[in-house]
Structures are given as C-alpha cells and as structure tokens.
mmCIF file with all atom_site columns, C-alpha atoms in Angstrom:
data_model
loop_
_atom_site.group_PDB
_atom_site.id
_atom_site.type_symbol
_atom_site.label_atom_id
_atom_site.label_alt_id
_atom_site.label_comp_id
_atom_site.label_asym_id
_atom_site.label_entity_id
_atom_site.label_seq_id
_atom_site.pdbx_PDB_ins_code
_atom_site.Cartn_x
_atom_site.Cartn_y
_atom_site.Cartn_z
_atom_site.occupancy
_atom_site.B_iso_or_equiv
_atom_site.pdbx_formal_charge
_atom_site.auth_seq_id
_atom_site.auth_comp_id
_atom_site.auth_asym_id
_atom_site.auth_atom_id
_atom_site.pdbx_PDB_model_num
ATOM 1   C CA . SER Q 1 1   ? 0.055   -38.565 -6.806  1.00 0.00 ? 1   SER Q CA 1
ATOM 2   C CA . THR Q 1 2   ? -2.342  -36.868 -8.985  1.00 0.00 ? 2   THR Q CA 1
ATOM 3   C CA . LYS Q 1 3   ? -4.599  -35.734 -6.092  1.00 0.00 ? 3   LYS Q CA 1
ATOM 4   C CA . PHE Q 1 4   ? -1.395  -33.875 -5.188  1.00 0.00 ? 4   PHE Q CA 1
ATOM 5   C CA . VAL Q 1 5   ? -0.038  -32.406 -8.440  1.00 0.00 ? 5   VAL Q CA 1
ATOM 6   C CA . VAL Q 1 6   ? -3.271  -31.009 -8.861  1.00 0.00 ? 6   VAL Q CA 1
ATOM 7   C CA . GLY Q 1 7   ? -3.292  -29.540 -5.392  1.00 0.00 ? 7   GLY Q CA 1
ATOM 8   C CA . LEU Q 1 8   ? -0.010  -27.905 -5.879  1.00 0.00 ? 8   LEU Q CA 1
ATOM 9   C CA . ILE Q 1 9   ? -0.961  -26.702 -9.318  1.00 0.00 ? 9   ILE Q CA 1
ATOM 10  C CA . MET Q 1 10  ? -4.032  -25.269 -7.384  1.00 0.00 ? 10  MET Q CA 1
ATOM 11  C CA . ILE Q 1 11  ? -1.994  -23.559 -4.656  1.00 0.00 ? 11  ILE Q CA 1
ATOM 12  C CA . VAL Q 1 12  ? 0.818   -21.825 -7.595  1.00 0.00 ? 12  VAL Q CA 1
ATOM 13  C CA . ALA Q 1 13  ? -2.584  -20.198 -9.137  1.00 0.00 ? 13  ALA Q CA 1
ATOM 14  C CA . SER Q 1 14  ? -3.694  -18.983 -6.053  1.00 0.00 ? 14  SER Q CA 1
ATOM 15  C CA . ALA Q 1 15  ? -0.221  -17.445 -5.181  1.00 0.00 ? 15  ALA Q CA 1
ATOM 16  C CA . VAL Q 1 16  ? -0.733  -15.863 -9.027  1.00 0.00 ? 16  VAL Q CA 1
ATOM 17  C CA . CYS Q 1 17  ? -4.275  -14.748 -8.080  1.00 0.00 ? 17  CYS Q CA 1
ATOM 18  C CA . SER Q 1 18  ? -3.265  -13.026 -4.672  1.00 0.00 ? 18  SER Q CA 1
ATOM 19  C CA . VAL Q 1 19  ? -0.498  -11.177 -6.654  1.00 0.00 ? 19  VAL Q CA 1
ATOM 20  C CA . ALA Q 1 20  ? -2.860  -9.987  -9.589  1.00 0.00 ? 20  ALA Q CA 1
ATOM 21  C CA . ALA Q 1 21  ? -5.716  -8.945  -6.642  1.00 0.00 ? 21  ALA Q CA 1
ATOM 22  C CA . VAL Q 1 22  ? -3.226  -6.773  -4.905  1.00 0.00 ? 22  VAL Q CA 1
ATOM 23  C CA . ARG Q 1 23  ? -2.234  -5.028  -7.994  1.00 0.00 ? 23  ARG Q CA 1
ATOM 24  C CA . GLN Q 1 24  ? -5.779  -4.570  -8.919  1.00 0.00 ? 24  GLN Q CA 1
ATOM 25  C CA . THR Q 1 25  ? -5.909  -3.095  -5.367  1.00 0.00 ? 25  THR Q CA 1
ATOM 26  C CA . SER Q 1 26  ? -2.718  -1.079  -6.010  1.00 0.00 ? 26  SER Q CA 1
ATOM 27  C CA . ARG Q 1 27  ? -4.424  0.241   -9.349  1.00 0.00 ? 27  ARG Q CA 1
ATOM 28  C CA . ALA Q 1 28  ? -7.552  1.352   -8.135  1.00 0.00 ? 28  ALA Q CA 1
ATOM 29  C CA . ASN Q 1 29  ? -5.826  3.367   -5.774  1.00 0.00 ? 29  ASN Q CA 1
ATOM 30  C CA . ARG Q 1 30  ? -3.277  5.375   -7.586  1.00 0.00 ? 30  ARG Q CA 1
ATOM 31  C CA . GLY Q 1 31  ? -1.680  8.329   -5.915  1.00 0.00 ? 31  GLY Q CA 1
ATOM 32  C CA . VAL Q 1 32  ? -3.202  7.268   -2.531  1.00 0.00 ? 32  VAL Q CA 1
ATOM 33  C CA . LEU Q 1 33  ? -1.698  5.430   0.543   1.00 0.00 ? 33  LEU Q CA 1
ATOM 34  C CA . ILE Q 1 34  ? -3.417  2.184   1.351   1.00 0.00 ? 34  ILE Q CA 1
ATOM 35  C CA . PRO Q 1 35  ? -3.399  0.960   4.776   1.00 0.00 ? 35  PRO Q CA 1
ATOM 36  C CA . LEU Q 1 36  ? -1.676  -2.387  5.859   1.00 0.00 ? 36  LEU Q CA 1
ATOM 37  C CA . MET Q 1 37  ? -3.918  -3.279  8.398   1.00 0.00 ? 37  MET Q CA 1
ATOM 38  C CA . LYS Q 1 38  ? -7.450  -1.785  7.075   1.00 0.00 ? 38  LYS Q CA 1
ATOM 39  C CA . ASN Q 1 39  ? -9.315  -2.120  3.606   1.00 0.00 ? 39  ASN Q CA 1
ATOM 40  C CA . PRO Q 1 40  ? -8.015  0.027   1.149   1.00 0.00 ? 40  PRO Q CA 1
ATOM 41  C CA . PRO Q 1 41  ? -10.182 3.503   0.213   1.00 0.00 ? 41  PRO Q CA 1
ATOM 42  C CA . SER Q 1 42  ? -11.059 1.918   -3.204  1.00 0.00 ? 42  SER Q CA 1
ATOM 43  C CA . ARG Q 1 43  ? -11.373 -1.522  -4.517  1.00 0.00 ? 43  ARG Q CA 1
ATOM 44  C CA . SER Q 1 44  ? -11.989 -2.839  -7.955  1.00 0.00 ? 44  SER Q CA 1
ATOM 45  C CA . ALA Q 1 45  ? -14.400 -5.788  -9.076  1.00 0.00 ? 45  ALA Q CA 1
ATOM 46  C CA . ARG Q 1 46  ? -11.767 -7.603  -10.644 1.00 0.00 ? 46  ARG Q CA 1
ATOM 47  C CA . GLY Q 1 47  ? -9.683  -7.269  -7.366  1.00 0.00 ? 47  GLY Q CA 1
ATOM 48  C CA . THR Q 1 48  ? -12.424 -8.849  -5.510  1.00 0.00 ? 48  THR Q CA 1
ATOM 49  C CA . VAL Q 1 49  ? -13.018 -11.983 -7.912  1.00 0.00 ? 49  VAL Q CA 1
ATOM 50  C CA . LEU Q 1 50  ? -9.513  -12.351 -7.825  1.00 0.00 ? 50  LEU Q CA 1
ATOM 51  C CA . LEU Q 1 51  ? -9.371  -12.296 -4.064  1.00 0.00 ? 51  LEU Q CA 1
ATOM 52  C CA . VAL Q 1 52  ? -12.290 -14.962 -4.146  1.00 0.00 ? 52  VAL Q CA 1
ATOM 53  C CA . ALA Q 1 53  ? -10.376 -17.161 -6.595  1.00 0.00 ? 53  ALA Q CA 1
ATOM 54  C CA . THR Q 1 54  ? -7.038  -16.797 -4.052  1.00 0.00 ? 54  THR Q CA 1
ATOM 55  C CA . ALA Q 1 55  ? -9.125  -18.033 -1.358  1.00 0.00 ? 55  ALA Q CA 1
ATOM 56  C CA . LEU Q 1 56  ? -11.070 -20.546 -3.022  1.00 0.00 ? 56  LEU Q CA 1
ATOM 57  C CA . LEU Q 1 57  ? -8.179  -22.044 -4.619  1.00 0.00 ? 57  LEU Q CA 1
ATOM 58  C CA . VAL Q 1 58  ? -5.762  -22.018 -1.951  1.00 0.00 ? 58  VAL Q CA 1
ATOM 59  C CA . ILE Q 1 59  ? -8.189  -23.873 0.264   1.00 0.00 ? 59  ILE Q CA 1
ATOM 60  C CA . TRP Q 1 60  ? -8.721  -26.327 -2.550  1.00 0.00 ? 60  TRP Q CA 1
ATOM 61  C CA . GLY Q 1 61  ? -5.415  -27.115 -3.697  1.00 0.00 ? 61  GLY Q CA 1
ATOM 62  C CA . GLY Q 1 62  ? -4.464  -27.168 0.225   1.00 0.00 ? 62  GLY Q CA 1
ATOM 63  C CA . ASN Q 1 63  ? -6.887  -29.783 1.053   1.00 0.00 ? 63  ASN Q CA 1
ATOM 64  C CA . LEU Q 1 64  ? -5.652  -31.985 -1.968  1.00 0.00 ? 64  LEU Q CA 1
ATOM 65  C CA . ALA Q 1 65  ? -2.165  -31.331 -1.212  1.00 0.00 ? 65  ALA Q CA 1
ATOM 66  C CA . ASP Q 1 66  ? -2.564  -31.908 2.659   1.00 0.00 ? 66  ASP Q CA 1
ATOM 67  C CA . ASP Q 1 67  ? -1.581  -35.559 2.359   1.00 0.00 ? 67  ASP Q CA 1
ATOM 68  C CA . ALA Q 1 68  ? 1.933   -35.257 1.036   1.00 0.00 ? 68  ALA Q CA 1
ATOM 69  C CA . LEU Q 1 69  ? 2.768   -32.012 2.766   1.00 0.00 ? 69  LEU Q CA 1
ATOM 70  C CA . GLY Q 1 70  ? 1.159   -32.599 6.177   1.00 0.00 ? 70  GLY Q CA 1
ATOM 71  C CA . PRO Q 1 71  ? 1.232   -29.645 8.868   1.00 0.00 ? 71  PRO Q CA 1
ATOM 72  C CA . TRP Q 1 72  ? 3.127   -27.507 6.443   1.00 0.00 ? 72  TRP Q CA 1
ATOM 73  C CA . VAL Q 1 73  ? 0.521   -27.153 4.105   1.00 0.00 ? 73  VAL Q CA 1
ATOM 74  C CA . PHE Q 1 74  ? -0.883  -24.141 6.631   1.00 0.00 ? 74  PHE Q CA 1
ATOM 75  C CA . ALA Q 1 75  ? 2.186   -22.353 6.595   1.00 0.00 ? 75  ALA Q CA 1
ATOM 76  C CA . ILE Q 1 76  ? 2.441   -22.061 2.937   1.00 0.00 ? 76  ILE Q CA 1
ATOM 77  C CA . LEU Q 1 77  ? -1.161  -21.343 2.897   1.00 0.00 ? 77  LEU Q CA 1
ATOM 78  C CA . ILE Q 1 78  ? -0.667  -18.555 4.806   1.00 0.00 ? 78  ILE Q CA 1
ATOM 79  C CA . VAL Q 1 79  ? 2.489   -17.328 3.299   1.00 0.00 ? 79  VAL Q CA 1
ATOM 80  C CA . ILE Q 1 80  ? 0.275   -17.431 -0.053  1.00 0.00 ? 80  ILE Q CA 1
ATOM 81  C CA . LEU Q 1 81  ? -2.493  -14.977 1.450   1.00 0.00 ? 81  LEU Q CA 1
ATOM 82  C CA . VAL Q 1 82  ? -0.505  -12.390 3.655   1.00 0.00 ? 82  VAL Q CA 1
ATOM 83  C CA . VAL Q 1 83  ? 2.954   -11.653 2.137   1.00 0.00 ? 83  VAL Q CA 1
ATOM 84  C CA . PRO Q 1 84  ? 1.638   -10.530 -1.189  1.00 0.00 ? 84  PRO Q CA 1
ATOM 85  C CA . HIS Q 1 85  ? -0.751  -8.454  0.707   1.00 0.00 ? 85  HIS Q CA 1
ATOM 86  C CA . PHE Q 1 86  ? 1.899   -7.033  2.747   1.00 0.00 ? 86  PHE Q CA 1
ATOM 87  C CA . VAL Q 1 87  ? 4.465   -6.721  0.535   1.00 0.00 ? 87  VAL Q CA 1
ATOM 88  C CA . MET Q 1 88  ? 2.888   -5.082  -2.728  1.00 0.00 ? 88  MET Q CA 1
ATOM 89  C CA . ARG Q 1 89  ? 1.138   -2.696  -0.454  1.00 0.00 ? 89  ARG Q CA 1
ATOM 90  C CA . ALA Q 1 90  ? 4.271   -1.428  1.236   1.00 0.00 ? 90  ALA Q CA 1
ATOM 91  C CA . LEU Q 1 91  ? 5.702   -1.115  -2.346  1.00 0.00 ? 91  LEU Q CA 1
ATOM 92  C CA . HIS Q 1 92  ? 2.641   0.604   -3.196  1.00 0.00 ? 92  HIS Q CA 1
ATOM 93  C CA . ASN Q 1 93  ? 2.863   3.180   -0.177  1.00 0.00 ? 93  ASN Q CA 1
ATOM 94  C CA . ARG Q 1 94  ? 6.618   3.541   -1.047  1.00 0.00 ? 94  ARG Q CA 1
ATOM 95  C CA . ARG Q 1 95  ? 5.826   4.899   -4.583  1.00 0.00 ? 95  ARG Q CA 1
ATOM 96  C CA . VAL Q 1 96  ? 2.821   6.845   -3.665  1.00 0.00 ? 96  VAL Q CA 1
ATOM 97  C CA . THR Q 1 97  ? 5.345   8.684   -0.864  1.00 0.00 ? 97  THR Q CA 1
ATOM 98  C CA . ALA Q 1 98  ? 8.364   9.086   -3.332  1.00 0.00 ? 98  ALA Q CA 1
ATOM 99  C CA . ALA Q 1 99  ? 5.743   10.702  -5.802  1.00 0.00 ? 99  ALA Q CA 1
ATOM 100 C CA . GLN Q 1 100 ? 4.229   13.030  -3.442  1.00 0.00 ? 100 GLN Q CA 1
ATOM 101 C CA . ALA Q 1 101 ? 8.139   14.016  -2.156  1.00 0.00 ? 101 ALA Q CA 1
#
C-alpha cells in the first residue's frame, strides 16, 4: 500500500539523517574522544537538527509502516537510532586514539 511505501521511505530517510548526525558530531569533536554513553563534548547545530529529523522521521515512518511490519517495526527503529550512534562513535574514537599514538 502507499502508506507502507511512504513509511518505508521515511524510515530510510531517518537512517540517513542518523548517520549524518553522528558524522556532524564527529566533525565537531575532531581530535577528542567521544564517550559512548554520554553527551559529546561539543555539538553542532546541524547535528542537532539532524537528530531531531531522525527522531521525527523514524517515529512517523514507523507508524505508517506498522501495519505491514508488525512488531518488527520497533526493532528496526531501535537499530536505526542506536547502531549508527555506537558504530560511528567507536570508529571516531579509534581514529583519534590512532592519531594520538
């Protein structure tokens, strides 16, 4: 259905925004380790806007796609919000540690 397709497009857009938001955070904290479970030392306005867009798109898209995806929609949404956060921060911290060595 059209509702499902629009929801899926919004979920994909939220995943793109999520990765872009973490990249902005990484750029705003060049040369500084970013804690995995705490707020970063510095945030950019663009990164904050992308985080808000991620949340809005993932919630709205998840609601539209819920009928077709059922209970899996919750797992998909968590993955979109959490995985980029941890993976990109871990990669950033690895680069910073390697540069400092």
